Amino acid sequence: MCKRSFLRLLPILVITITTVVAIAILIKGQPAAIAAAQETGGALQVLDPSGKAIGNCPLKHTGVKAEISGFLSRVTVTQEFENPFKEPIEAVYTFPLSQSAAVDDMTMLVGDRTIKGRILRREEAQAVYEAAKSSGQLASLLDQERPNIFTQSVANILPGDQIKITISYVEHLKYEEGSYEFVFPMVVGPRYIPGSPTGAQGNGFAPDTDVVPDASRITPQPVPEGMRAGHNVSIDIQLDAGLPITKFTSKSHAIDSERLDNRRARVRLKNGAVIANKDFVLRYDVAGSQIGDALITHRSERGGFFSLILQPPERVTVEDVTPKELVFVLDTSGSMNGFPIEKAKETMKLALDNLYPADTFNLITFAGDTRVLFPQPVPATPENLEKAQQFLSGTSGQGGTEMMKAIKAALEPSDFQDHLRIVCFMTDGFVGNDMAIIDEIQKHSNARVFSFGIGSSVNRFLLDKMAEYGRGEVEYVGLNDDGSAAAQRFHGRVRNPLLTDVVVEWNGLPVADVYPDRIPDLFSAKPVVITGRFTSAARGAVRLKGKMSGNDFVREIPVEFPESAMQHEVLASLWARARVDVLMGEDYLGIQRGGMRKDLKETITQLGLEYRLLTQFTSFVAVQEMIITDGGKPRRIDVPVEVPEGVNREAVFGRQVQNLSMQPGAFVMRRSETSRKVRSAGGAGGGVGTGRGGDVSGADMRPGKTPASTANQSVVVAQEFAIDSPANKPPGSELAAKLHPSVLAVIKRLKEKQQPGSDEASFIREGKAELQIWLTDKSEETLTQLRKIGFEVLLDAKGTKVIIGRLSLNRLEELAKINAVRYVAPQIRSH
């Protein structure tokens, strides 16, 4: 008998893996097991109810490869899974990526086979994944929770099998005064969640609330104290800076660098791999403090795209000594306890020391409550500065992160003033209502917001956007960074902005949809990066204009948009990502509350579908054609994650979380009573697939070893999944309730003899519609009814009630009238 034939006797396990780290599944009443793990190096294992180790973490390793060319970086992240258990498992994990990443690809590798992910509407991708999971098919699903937080699920991993999930993204690198910076985030920090609990849709340590409806999906459980995750991360960077490289530095990790020539190098982690508990930050300097203007273009059948990098002028050393009103806001919550808050206090004290006597200032601290030092800003006299230092010395990190209160306390006074208020926030940004905070900052135009990210794994999405919409600058201060240097840079930026009132004039060049649509003031010598589209070949000059130390600044830059440019295809993804970013900025509060404006949501969705881009409303899904198991409902198990380096566990979670594994019902793994049957997709051999649990010796059931009867099948179940509840069905008649809007539009168009709609080309070919049919009953009688109206079967997804095929357009209404037809959706071909 095949070694897998006994799988029908075993339950399926669901392992939840968060923050791309490995797992510890501990059980009630096993303190000795915890102690043993701590004494032997702390690697985490799954234990059975008797305390016996039954396997290691399914997530074995995360490999990161980056190819950097000038300002562009293509990053590929490969997560390797292995099922060490005797039962099939589902792995669900949460992890961070760059806040500016354009995620445009996902693949699932099973043995020597690669299954390319498809981009679908988020709810459709979820339906496809759930259908595949219930049918026993190997499937993966990638969702975006925030621009820098992602969730991926992998269903039906068989015992002993190895699966690789590969995610790819592209982004622009940051460049400032001769130095590039590449950041790869490794851990989702512990978010503070405001609001009243409403339930939970995920398995995080915090429930969903009326303020953060998805809190349970962005708050991974922490690993028990004294233990570590069992997997690690490796990083390999191929670098072509385009200019001679003078120096490499990484204060976050030890690195090895190999010079290939004066401008190319390879950089890797010194020890090969590390624990995923802090962000990797690489900085490298190139010869000269300025690089030239650059235009990068791509043009194909999709259109023309460009990135334009404009260098700022040389700084004029005239310092603006006009008195300033500065408000410093310090996060004193539990996640800042210890090293982070001491680093923040050090940086803030140095910033206070740089104030001029004519400046006015105030000091605000926030955690659960907001404390304001003075009723209103006071002059920067030695006496007032001494009071501020005493106020700071008495602060420590504890309590929640009620950041919204501090935002309003700092910014609302500026609405009633005729002068500029400069607000400096020092925080790790570990909050779940980050998009609501950005929305609040957008409301206060008479203030400049400078954000300081303090810590090893800060919320860069929030901090970047606070500065962007606050028309200020962002600074990141790691636990090993020089606080005085950061304070000096802040002082210089406030006193002497490099270029203000920045505009770019295109002088009639054929450009469209250019982002950012409003260029922020420049406070340091970093380039202006503009992304847009061009509609035809052209040659001309771009004019960069602004104010520098009160004087007009103008520079013309010659550009040429080519007739054809097949290289730099990633520019299309970068442009789409920039447009999504701008659209999200129009209704951050709606996104936070789970109800974005419908027109914005639909536009973002269409961008994701057209450009194969992961967004809040589009997801990647990949399904293997082989059916592995059948029946049974898997149970989920919460899994703890790494706590970011420098974060005080007890100050964030309290003492109770130290023993999460000791709480009744927490991290308990038991054998399910549900038996599962293993069968082939085509019912080949020995009664397999008949429901009798026959022998499987005639069919190799490993992923990648498809039975002969299904060798040419490819299940790509796409589009909308019908929901039983009438409240969830499309409004209107019974016909409308069964049909996707695009299919309904075709019927209406034919009746009214109108021209085809723009979306029809994606699923109509030679007078026939390619469709997915979701059935309530896939009996021979139903299939006969389909054949009678001319439905041509392309794929019968065995084990599901889904069938894919073609049908003449004039028979669509007849199709909807068949009783067993539950829902009809277009079969969209992937790009």
PDB file of C-alpha atoms in Angstrom, residues 526-681:
ATOM      1  CA  LYS A 526      17.191  64.015  -2.165  1.00  0.00           C
ATOM      2  CA  PRO A 527      15.762  63.783  -5.664  1.00  0.00           C
ATOM      3  CA  VAL A 528      12.212  64.408  -6.801  1.00  0.00           C
ATOM      4  CA  VAL A 529      10.914  61.107  -8.209  1.00  0.00           C
ATOM      5  CA  ILE A 530       7.963  61.461 -10.596  1.00  0.00           C
ATOM      6  CA  THR A 531       6.037  58.564 -12.122  1.00  0.00           C
ATOM      7  CA  GLY A 532       3.625  58.942 -15.010  1.00  0.00           C
ATOM      8  CA  ARG A 533       2.411  57.904 -18.433  1.00  0.00           C
ATOM      9  CA  PHE A 534       3.252  59.288 -21.870  1.00  0.00           C
ATOM     10  CA  THR A 535       0.842  58.931 -24.758  1.00  0.00           C
ATOM     11  CA  SER A 536       3.162  59.324 -27.743  1.00  0.00           C
ATOM     12  CA  ALA A 537       6.791  59.719 -28.703  1.00  0.00           C
ATOM     13  CA  ALA A 538       8.095  63.219 -28.092  1.00  0.00           C
ATOM     14  CA  ARG A 539      11.146  65.316 -27.301  1.00  0.00           C
ATOM     15  CA  GLY A 540      11.275  68.474 -25.217  1.00  0.00           C
ATOM     16  CA  ALA A 541      12.276  70.003 -21.898  1.00  0.00           C
ATOM     17  CA  VAL A 542      10.885  69.710 -18.386  1.00  0.00           C
ATOM     18  CA  ARG A 543      11.147  72.761 -16.144  1.00  0.00           C
ATOM     19  CA  LEU A 544      11.747  72.324 -12.380  1.00  0.00           C
ATOM     20  CA  LYS A 545      10.738  75.437 -10.435  1.00  0.00           C
ATOM     21  CA  GLY A 546      10.665  76.441  -6.784  1.00  0.00           C
ATOM     22  CA  LYS A 547      11.747  78.858  -4.084  1.00  0.00           C
ATOM     23  CA  MET A 548      15.188  78.601  -2.484  1.00  0.00           C
ATOM     24  CA  SER A 549      15.933  80.898   0.454  1.00  0.00           C
ATOM     25  CA  GLY A 550      13.242  83.253  -0.839  1.00  0.00           C
ATOM     26  CA  ASN A 551      14.640  83.408  -4.373  1.00  0.00           C
ATOM     27  CA  ASP A 552      13.240  81.851  -7.529  1.00  0.00           C
ATOM     28  CA  PHE A 553      14.887  78.651  -8.733  1.00  0.00           C
ATOM     29  CA  VAL A 554      14.429  77.344 -12.270  1.00  0.00           C
ATOM     30  CA  ARG A 555      16.159  74.539 -14.134  1.00  0.00           C
ATOM     31  CA  GLU A 556      15.345  72.935 -17.497  1.00  0.00           C
ATOM     32  CA  ILE A 557      15.977  69.257 -18.137  1.00  0.00           C
ATOM     33  CA  PRO A 558      15.848  67.813 -21.677  1.00  0.00           C
ATOM     34  CA  VAL A 559      13.787  64.603 -22.010  1.00  0.00           C
ATOM     35  CA  GLU A 560      12.843  62.236 -24.805  1.00  0.00           C
ATOM     36  CA  PHE A 561       9.913  59.798 -24.822  1.00  0.00           C
ATOM     37  CA  PRO A 562      10.659  56.988 -27.327  1.00  0.00           C
ATOM     38  CA  GLU A 563       8.394  55.365 -29.882  1.00  0.00           C
ATOM     39  CA  SER A 564       9.297  51.957 -28.457  1.00  0.00           C
ATOM     40  CA  ALA A 565      11.045  50.897 -25.245  1.00  0.00           C
ATOM     41  CA  MET A 566      10.524  47.291 -24.181  1.00  0.00           C
ATOM     42  CA  GLN A 567      12.949  47.378 -21.248  1.00  0.00           C
ATOM     43  CA  HIS A 568      11.983  48.509 -17.721  1.00  0.00           C
ATOM     44  CA  GLU A 569       8.601  46.763 -17.792  1.00  0.00           C
ATOM     45  CA  VAL A 570       8.398  47.248 -14.009  1.00  0.00           C
ATOM     46  CA  LEU A 571       7.586  50.935 -14.595  1.00  0.00           C
ATOM     47  CA  ALA A 572       3.988  49.935 -15.341  1.00  0.00           C
ATOM     48  CA  SER A 573       3.719  48.316 -11.891  1.00  0.00           C
ATOM     49  CA  LEU A 574       5.334  51.319 -10.228  1.00  0.00           C
ATOM     50  CA  TRP A 575       2.948  53.715 -11.952  1.00  0.00           C
ATOM     51  CA  ALA A 576      -0.094  51.625 -10.986  1.00  0.00           C
ATOM     52  CA  ARG A 577       1.162  51.430  -7.390  1.00  0.00           C
ATOM     53  CA  ALA A 578       1.601  55.217  -7.301  1.00  0.00           C
ATOM     54  CA  ARG A 579      -1.929  55.750  -8.627  1.00  0.00           C
ATOM     55  CA  VAL A 580      -3.357  53.321  -6.043  1.00  0.00           C
ATOM     56  CA  ASP A 581      -1.488  55.247  -3.358  1.00  0.00           C
ATOM     57  CA  VAL A 582      -3.047  58.541  -4.439  1.00  0.00           C
ATOM     58  CA  LEU A 583      -6.542  57.033  -4.627  1.00  0.00           C
ATOM     59  CA  MET A 584      -6.224  55.534  -1.139  1.00  0.00           C
ATOM     60  CA  GLY A 585      -5.224  58.964   0.118  1.00  0.00           C
ATOM     61  CA  GLU A 586      -8.631  60.301  -0.939  1.00  0.00           C
ATOM     62  CA  ASP A 587     -10.458  58.185   1.650  1.00  0.00           C
ATOM     63  CA  TYR A 588      -8.142  56.713   4.294  1.00  0.00           C
ATOM     64  CA  LEU A 589     -10.880  56.990   6.909  1.00  0.00           C
ATOM     65  CA  GLY A 590     -13.242  54.951   4.746  1.00  0.00           C
ATOM     66  CA  ILE A 591     -10.620  52.218   4.319  1.00  0.00           C
ATOM     67  CA  GLN A 592      -9.995  52.212   8.069  1.00  0.00           C
ATOM     68  CA  ARG A 593     -13.697  51.697   8.761  1.00  0.00           C
ATOM     69  CA  GLY A 594     -14.065  49.026   6.081  1.00  0.00           C
ATOM     70  CA  GLY A 595     -16.263  51.143   3.807  1.00  0.00           C
ATOM     71  CA  MET A 596     -14.212  53.046   1.234  1.00  0.00           C
ATOM     72  CA  ARG A 597     -16.040  55.160  -1.333  1.00  0.00           C
ATOM     73  CA  LYS A 598     -17.376  52.774  -3.975  1.00  0.00           C
ATOM     74  CA  ASP A 599     -15.964  54.671  -6.936  1.00  0.00           C
ATOM     75  CA  LEU A 600     -12.465  54.753  -5.426  1.00  0.00           C
ATOM     76  CA  LYS A 601     -12.642  51.091  -4.421  1.00  0.00           C
ATOM     77  CA  GLU A 602     -13.691  50.045  -7.915  1.00  0.00           C
ATOM     78  CA  THR A 603     -10.959  52.127  -9.569  1.00  0.00           C
ATOM     79  CA  ILE A 604      -8.302  50.596  -7.294  1.00  0.00           C
ATOM     80  CA  THR A 605      -9.707  47.125  -7.962  1.00  0.00           C
ATOM     81  CA  GLN A 606      -9.550  47.605 -11.727  1.00  0.00           C
ATOM     82  CA  LEU A 607      -5.971  48.876 -11.485  1.00  0.00           C
ATOM     83  CA  GLY A 608      -5.018  45.771  -9.517  1.00  0.00           C
ATOM     84  CA  LEU A 609      -6.672  43.457 -12.050  1.00  0.00           C
ATOM     85  CA  GLU A 610      -5.271  45.230 -15.103  1.00  0.00           C
ATOM     86  CA  TYR A 611      -1.707  45.562 -13.812  1.00  0.00           C
ATOM     87  CA  ARG A 612      -1.573  42.286 -11.864  1.00  0.00           C
ATOM     88  CA  LEU A 613      -1.040  44.223  -8.649  1.00  0.00           C
ATOM     89  CA  LEU A 614      -1.809  43.298  -5.061  1.00  0.00           C
ATOM     90  CA  THR A 615      -3.999  45.942  -3.379  1.00  0.00           C
ATOM     91  CA  GLN A 616      -6.453  46.205  -0.473  1.00  0.00           C
ATOM     92  CA  PHE A 617      -9.128  44.900  -2.844  1.00  0.00           C
ATOM     93  CA  THR A 618      -7.272  42.420  -5.084  1.00  0.00           C
ATOM     94  CA  SER A 619      -5.522  39.209  -4.045  1.00  0.00           C
ATOM     95  CA  PHE A 620      -3.332  36.512  -5.576  1.00  0.00           C
ATOM     96  CA  VAL A 621      -4.581  32.916  -5.557  1.00  0.00           C
ATOM     97  CA  ALA A 622      -2.946  29.739  -6.906  1.00  0.00           C
ATOM     98  CA  VAL A 623      -4.601  26.296  -7.076  1.00  0.00           C
ATOM     99  CA  GLN A 624      -3.014  22.966  -7.960  1.00  0.00           C
ATOM    100  CA  GLU A 625      -5.118  20.792 -10.259  1.00  0.00           C
ATOM    101  CA  MET A 626      -4.770  17.611  -8.181  1.00  0.00           C
ATOM    102  CA  ILE A 627      -7.347  16.783  -5.539  1.00  0.00           C
ATOM    103  CA  ILE A 628      -5.696  15.409  -2.407  1.00  0.00           C
ATOM    104  CA  THR A 629      -8.274  14.826   0.294  1.00  0.00           C
ATOM    105  CA  ASP A 630     -11.974  15.111   0.883  1.00  0.00           C
ATOM    106  CA  GLY A 631     -14.338  15.960   3.731  1.00  0.00           C
ATOM    107  CA  GLY A 632     -13.659  17.149   7.266  1.00  0.00           C
ATOM    108  CA  LYS A 633     -13.404  20.678   8.652  1.00  0.00           C
ATOM    109  CA  PRO A 634      -9.924  21.792   9.772  1.00  0.00           C
ATOM    110  CA  ARG A 635      -9.397  23.627  13.045  1.00  0.00           C
ATOM    111  CA  ARG A 636      -7.155  26.669  13.421  1.00  0.00           C
ATOM    112  CA  ILE A 637      -4.391  26.979  15.991  1.00  0.00           C
ATOM    113  CA  ASP A 638      -2.971  30.315  17.120  1.00  0.00           C
ATOM    114  CA  VAL A 639       0.781  30.537  16.747  1.00  0.00           C
ATOM    115  CA  PRO A 640       3.070  33.043  18.518  1.00  0.00           C
ATOM    116  CA  VAL A 641       5.645  35.206  16.689  1.00  0.00           C
ATOM    117  CA  GLU A 642       8.911  36.999  17.365  1.00  0.00           C
ATOM    118  CA  VAL A 643       8.789  40.205  19.417  1.00  0.00           C
ATOM    119  CA  PRO A 644      10.786  42.962  17.650  1.00  0.00           C
ATOM    120  CA  GLU A 645      14.259  43.562  19.044  1.00  0.00           C
ATOM    121  CA  GLY A 646      14.227  46.281  21.696  1.00  0.00           C
ATOM    122  CA  VAL A 647      10.498  45.985  22.453  1.00  0.00           C
ATOM    123  CA  ASN A 648       9.738  45.198  26.105  1.00  0.00           C
ATOM    124  CA  ARG A 649       7.333  42.247  26.056  1.00  0.00           C
ATOM    125  CA  GLU A 650       5.818  42.804  29.477  1.00  0.00           C
ATOM    126  CA  ALA A 651       5.313  46.538  28.892  1.00  0.00           C
ATOM    127  CA  VAL A 652       3.344  45.767  25.719  1.00  0.00           C
ATOM    128  CA  PHE A 653       1.371  42.668  26.624  1.00  0.00           C
ATOM    129  CA  GLY A 654       1.533  42.588  30.439  1.00  0.00           C
ATOM    130  CA  ARG A 655       2.344  39.520  32.494  1.00  0.00           C
ATOM    131  CA  GLN A 656      -0.655  37.507  31.347  1.00  0.00           C
ATOM    132  CA  VAL A 657       0.614  37.104  27.813  1.00  0.00           C
ATOM    133  CA  GLN A 658       3.789  35.469  29.089  1.00  0.00           C
ATOM    134  CA  ASN A 659       1.684  32.428  29.796  1.00  0.00           C
ATOM    135  CA  LEU A 660      -0.694  32.516  26.852  1.00  0.00           C
ATOM    136  CA  SER A 661       0.106  28.893  26.307  1.00  0.00           C
ATOM    137  CA  MET A 662      -1.150  28.092  29.794  1.00  0.00           C
ATOM    138  CA  GLN A 663      -4.591  29.574  29.276  1.00  0.00           C
ATOM    139  CA  PRO A 664      -7.429  27.105  28.745  1.00  0.00           C
ATOM    140  CA  GLY A 665      -7.844  26.374  25.071  1.00  0.00           C
ATOM    141  CA  ALA A 666      -4.778  28.273  23.929  1.00  0.00           C
ATOM    142  CA  PHE A 667      -2.341  26.571  21.540  1.00  0.00           C
ATOM    143  CA  VAL A 668      -3.936  23.166  22.095  1.00  0.00           C
ATOM    144  CA  MET A 669      -3.557  20.567  19.374  1.00  0.00           C
ATOM    145  CA  ARG A 670      -5.793  17.514  19.535  1.00  0.00           C
ATOM    146  CA  ARG A 671      -6.516  14.791  17.035  1.00  0.00           C
ATOM    147  CA  SER A 672      -9.759  15.426  15.195  1.00  0.00           C
ATOM    148  CA  GLU A 673     -12.376  12.695  15.098  1.00  0.00           C
ATOM    149  CA  THR A 674     -13.088  13.504  11.453  1.00  0.00           C
ATOM    150  CA  SER A 675     -11.630  10.952   9.057  1.00  0.00           C
ATOM    151  CA  ARG A 676     -10.496  12.053   5.636  1.00  0.00           C
ATOM    152  CA  LYS A 677     -10.435  10.114   2.393  1.00  0.00           C
ATOM    153  CA  VAL A 678      -7.692  10.388  -0.189  1.00  0.00           C
ATOM    154  CA  ARG A 679      -8.744  10.118  -3.799  1.00  0.00           C
ATOM    155  CA  SER A 680      -7.660  11.157  -7.266  1.00  0.00           C
ATOM    156  CA  ALA A 681      -9.340  13.850  -9.313  1.00  0.00           C
TER     157      ALA A 681
END
